[in-house]
């Protein structure tokens, strides 16, 4: 497996924390809140992994594997959570989602498959590869379907 370089880990960590910083707590549409919560859980898991990879957080194998599991579990709910074209002034979801629904579902599946494909993490050194494997799937979907 390709080992990703520290700068790549830093970039992933930065993009996940930026996403966290603009998380929208003010949405009022319950359907939109639900899908945001799922994304927050996914983002929080990536943050945990990035924190451990950078040594900012103590390595904990159970926590690392739980974070990967959260990404696949929450990821599996993404199509159902987004299927209804619900909106909210605070949403970052682009209308393109519902115009390209099959592609959106595919990109969600890609994330789930990437997370499921991560082997059991037993040491800190394995986290970089896991981040590399999953990280690209976030960007692939956000580039097309989330407001910048
Ligand atoms: C299939 C598409 C898709 C994938 C894959 C995806 N996202 Fe998202 N994400 C979205 C969309 C769409 C939104 C905006 C939702 C809204 O505001 O209604 C979003 C929003 C977010 C948010 C902001 C949540 C908030 O508080 O409003 C975070 C954080 C986030 N994603 C992290 C991630 C991470 C990390 C990954 C990869 C592990 C990921 N996402 C994978 C589509 C995706």
CSV table of N, CA, C and O in Angstrom, one decimal, residues 4-57:
chain,number,residue,atom,x,y,z
A,4,UNK,N,1.3,7.7,2.4
A,4,UNK,CA,1.2,9.1,2.0
A,4,UNK,C,2.1,9.9,2.9
A,4,UNK,O,2.4,9.6,4.0
A,5,UNK,N,2.6,11.0,2.3
A,5,UNK,CA,3.6,11.8,2.9
A,5,UNK,C,2.9,12.7,4.0
A,5,UNK,O,1.8,13.0,3.9
A,6,UNK,N,3.7,13.1,4.9
A,6,UNK,CA,3.2,14.0,6.0
A,6,UNK,C,2.5,15.2,5.5
A,6,UNK,O,1.4,15.6,6.0
A,7,UNK,N,3.0,15.8,4.4
A,7,UNK,CA,2.3,17.0,3.9
A,7,UNK,C,0.9,16.7,3.4
A,7,UNK,O,0.0,17.5,3.6
A,8,UNK,N,0.7,15.5,2.9
A,8,UNK,CA,-0.6,15.1,2.4
A,8,UNK,C,-1.5,14.9,3.6
A,8,UNK,O,-2.7,15.3,3.6
A,9,UNK,N,-1.0,14.4,4.7
A,9,UNK,CA,-1.8,14.2,5.9
A,9,UNK,C,-2.2,15.6,6.4
A,9,UNK,O,-3.4,15.8,6.7
A,10,UNK,N,-1.3,16.5,6.4
A,10,UNK,CA,-1.6,17.8,6.9
A,10,UNK,C,-2.6,18.5,6.0
A,10,UNK,O,-3.6,19.1,6.5
A,11,UNK,N,-2.6,18.2,4.7
A,11,UNK,CA,-3.6,18.8,3.8
A,11,UNK,C,-5.0,18.3,4.1
A,11,UNK,O,-5.9,19.0,4.1
A,12,UNK,N,-5.0,17.0,4.3
A,12,UNK,CA,-6.3,16.3,4.6
A,12,UNK,C,-6.8,16.9,5.9
A,12,UNK,O,-8.0,17.2,6.1
A,13,UNK,N,-5.9,17.0,6.9
A,13,UNK,CA,-6.3,17.5,8.2
A,13,UNK,C,-6.8,18.9,8.1
A,13,UNK,O,-7.9,19.2,8.7
A,14,UNK,N,-6.2,19.7,7.3
A,14,UNK,CA,-6.6,21.1,7.1
A,14,UNK,C,-8.0,21.1,6.5
A,14,UNK,O,-8.9,21.8,7.0
A,15,UNK,N,-8.2,20.3,5.4
A,15,UNK,CA,-9.5,20.4,4.8
A,15,UNK,C,-10.6,19.9,5.7
A,15,UNK,O,-11.7,20.4,5.6
A,16,UNK,N,-10.3,18.9,6.5
A,16,UNK,CA,-11.4,18.4,7.4
A,16,UNK,C,-11.6,19.5,8.5
A,16,UNK,O,-12.8,19.7,8.8
A,17,UNK,N,-10.6,20.2,9.0
A,17,UNK,CA,-10.9,21.1,10.0
A,17,UNK,C,-11.5,22.4,9.5
A,17,UNK,O,-12.4,22.9,10.1
A,18,UNK,N,-11.2,22.7,8.3
A,18,UNK,CA,-11.9,23.9,7.6
A,18,UNK,C,-13.4,23.5,7.5
A,18,UNK,O,-14.2,24.3,7.8
A,19,UNK,N,-13.6,22.3,7.0
A,19,UNK,CA,-15.0,21.9,6.9
A,19,UNK,C,-15.7,22.0,8.3
A,19,UNK,O,-16.9,22.4,8.3
A,20,UNK,N,-15.0,21.6,9.3
A,20,UNK,CA,-15.6,21.7,10.7
A,20,UNK,C,-15.9,23.1,11.0
A,20,UNK,O,-17.0,23.3,11.6
A,21,UNK,N,-15.0,24.0,10.7
A,21,UNK,CA,-15.2,25.4,11.1
A,21,UNK,C,-16.4,26.0,10.5
A,21,UNK,O,-17.0,26.9,11.1
A,22,UNK,N,-16.8,25.6,9.2
A,22,UNK,CA,-17.9,26.2,8.6
A,22,UNK,C,-19.2,25.3,8.8
A,22,UNK,O,-20.2,25.5,8.1
A,23,UNK,N,-19.1,24.4,9.7
A,23,UNK,CA,-20.3,23.5,9.9
A,23,UNK,C,-21.4,24.4,10.3
A,23,UNK,O,-21.3,25.4,11.1
A,24,UNK,N,-22.6,24.1,9.8
A,24,UNK,CA,-23.7,25.0,10.0
A,24,UNK,C,-24.7,24.5,11.1
A,24,UNK,O,-25.4,23.5,10.9
A,25,UNK,N,-24.7,25.2,12.2
A,25,UNK,CA,-25.5,24.8,13.3
A,25,UNK,C,-26.9,25.4,13.3
A,25,UNK,O,-27.7,25.1,14.0
A,26,UNK,N,-27.0,26.4,12.3
A,26,UNK,CA,-28.3,27.2,12.3
A,26,UNK,C,-29.4,26.6,11.4
A,26,UNK,O,-30.4,27.3,11.2
A,27,UNK,N,-29.2,25.5,10.7
A,27,UNK,CA,-30.2,25.0,9.8
A,27,UNK,C,-31.4,24.6,10.7
A,27,UNK,O,-31.3,24.3,11.8
A,28,UNK,N,-32.6,24.8,10.0
A,28,UNK,CA,-33.8,24.5,10.8
A,28,UNK,C,-34.6,23.3,10.2
A,28,UNK,O,-35.4,22.7,10.8
A,29,UNK,N,-34.4,23.0,8.9
A,29,UNK,CA,-35.1,21.9,8.3
A,29,UNK,C,-34.5,20.6,8.8
A,29,UNK,O,-33.3,20.3,8.7
A,30,UNK,N,-35.4,19.8,9.5
A,30,UNK,CA,-34.9,18.6,10.2
A,30,UNK,C,-34.2,17.6,9.2
A,30,UNK,O,-33.2,17.0,9.6
A,31,UNK,N,-34.7,17.5,8.0
A,31,UNK,CA,-34.0,16.6,7.0
A,31,UNK,C,-32.6,17.1,6.7
A,31,UNK,O,-31.7,16.3,6.5
A,32,UNK,N,-32.5,18.4,6.6
A,32,UNK,CA,-31.2,19.0,6.3
A,32,UNK,C,-30.2,18.8,7.5
A,32,UNK,O,-29.1,18.4,7.3
A,33,UNK,N,-30.8,19.0,8.7
A,33,UNK,CA,-30.0,18.8,9.9
A,33,UNK,C,-29.5,17.4,10.0
A,33,UNK,O,-28.3,17.2,10.2
A,34,UNK,N,-30.3,16.4,9.6
A,34,UNK,CA,-29.9,15.0,9.7
A,34,UNK,C,-28.7,14.7,8.8
A,34,UNK,O,-27.8,14.0,9.2
A,35,UNK,N,-28.8,15.2,7.6
A,35,UNK,CA,-27.7,14.9,6.6
A,35,UNK,C,-26.5,15.6,7.0
A,35,UNK,O,-25.4,15.1,6.9
A,36,UNK,N,-26.6,16.8,7.6
A,36,UNK,CA,-25.4,17.6,8.1
A,36,UNK,C,-24.8,16.8,9.3
A,36,UNK,O,-23.6,16.8,9.4
A,37,UNK,N,-25.7,16.3,10.1
A,37,UNK,CA,-25.1,15.5,11.3
A,37,UNK,C,-24.3,14.3,10.8
A,37,UNK,O,-23.3,14.0,11.4
A,38,UNK,N,-24.8,13.6,9.8
A,38,UNK,CA,-24.1,12.5,9.3
A,38,UNK,C,-22.7,12.9,8.8
A,38,UNK,O,-21.7,12.3,9.0
A,39,UNK,N,-22.7,14.0,8.0
A,39,UNK,CA,-21.5,14.5,7.5
A,39,UNK,C,-20.5,15.0,8.6
A,39,UNK,O,-19.3,14.8,8.5
A,40,UNK,N,-21.1,15.6,9.6
A,40,UNK,CA,-20.3,16.0,10.8
A,40,UNK,C,-19.6,14.8,11.4
A,40,UNK,O,-18.4,14.9,11.8
A,41,UNK,N,-20.4,13.7,11.6
A,41,UNK,CA,-19.8,12.5,12.2
A,41,UNK,C,-18.7,12.0,11.3
A,41,UNK,O,-17.6,11.5,11.8
A,42,UNK,N,-18.9,12.0,10.0
A,42,UNK,CA,-17.9,11.5,9.1
A,42,UNK,C,-16.6,12.4,9.1
A,42,UNK,O,-15.5,12.0,9.2
A,43,UNK,N,-16.9,13.7,9.2
A,43,UNK,CA,-15.8,14.7,9.3
A,43,UNK,C,-15.0,14.6,10.6
A,43,UNK,O,-13.8,14.6,10.6
A,44,UNK,N,-15.8,14.4,11.7
A,44,UNK,CA,-15.1,14.2,13.0
A,44,UNK,C,-14.2,12.9,13.0
A,44,UNK,O,-13.2,13.0,13.6
A,45,UNK,N,-14.7,11.9,12.3
A,45,UNK,CA,-13.9,10.7,12.2
A,45,UNK,C,-12.6,10.9,11.5
A,45,UNK,O,-11.5,10.4,11.9
A,46,UNK,N,-12.7,11.7,10.4
A,46,UNK,CA,-11.4,12.0,9.6
A,46,UNK,C,-10.5,12.8,10.5
A,46,UNK,O,-9.3,12.7,10.4
A,47,UNK,N,-11.1,13.7,11.3
A,47,UNK,CA,-10.3,14.6,12.2
A,47,UNK,C,-9.5,13.7,13.2
A,47,UNK,O,-8.4,14.0,13.5
A,48,UNK,N,-10.2,12.8,13.8
A,48,UNK,CA,-9.6,11.9,14.7
A,48,UNK,C,-8.4,11.2,14.1
A,48,UNK,O,-7.3,11.1,14.7
A,49,UNK,N,-8.7,10.6,12.9
A,49,UNK,CA,-7.6,9.9,12.2
A,49,UNK,C,-6.4,10.8,11.9
A,49,UNK,O,-5.3,10.5,12.1
A,50,UNK,N,-6.7,12.0,11.4
A,50,UNK,CA,-5.7,13.0,11.1
A,50,UNK,C,-4.9,13.4,12.3
A,50,UNK,O,-3.7,13.5,12.3
A,51,UNK,N,-5.6,13.6,13.4
A,51,UNK,CA,-5.0,14.0,14.7
A,51,UNK,C,-4.0,12.9,15.2
A,51,UNK,O,-2.9,13.2,15.6
A,52,UNK,N,-4.4,11.7,15.1
A,52,UNK,CA,-3.5,10.6,15.5
A,52,UNK,C,-2.3,10.4,14.5
A,52,UNK,O,-1.2,10.2,14.9
A,53,UNK,N,-2.6,10.6,13.2
A,53,UNK,CA,-1.5,10.5,12.2
A,53,UNK,C,-0.5,11.5,12.5
A,53,UNK,O,0.7,11.2,12.3
A,54,UNK,N,-0.9,12.7,12.9
A,54,UNK,CA,0.1,13.8,13.1
A,54,UNK,C,0.7,13.8,14.5
A,54,UNK,O,1.5,14.6,14.8
A,55,UNK,N,0.2,12.9,15.3
A,55,UNK,CA,0.7,12.8,16.7
A,55,UNK,C,0.1,13.8,17.6
A,55,UNK,O,0.6,14.0,18.7
A,56,UNK,N,-0.9,14.5,17.2
A,56,UNK,CA,-1.5,15.6,18.0
A,56,UNK,C,-2.5,14.9,19.0
A,56,UNK,O,-2.9,15.5,20.0
A,57,UNK,N,-2.8,13.7,18.7
A,57,UNK,CA,-3.8,12.9,19.5
A,57,UNK,C,-3.1,11.6,19.8
A,57,UNK,O,-2.5,11.0,18.9
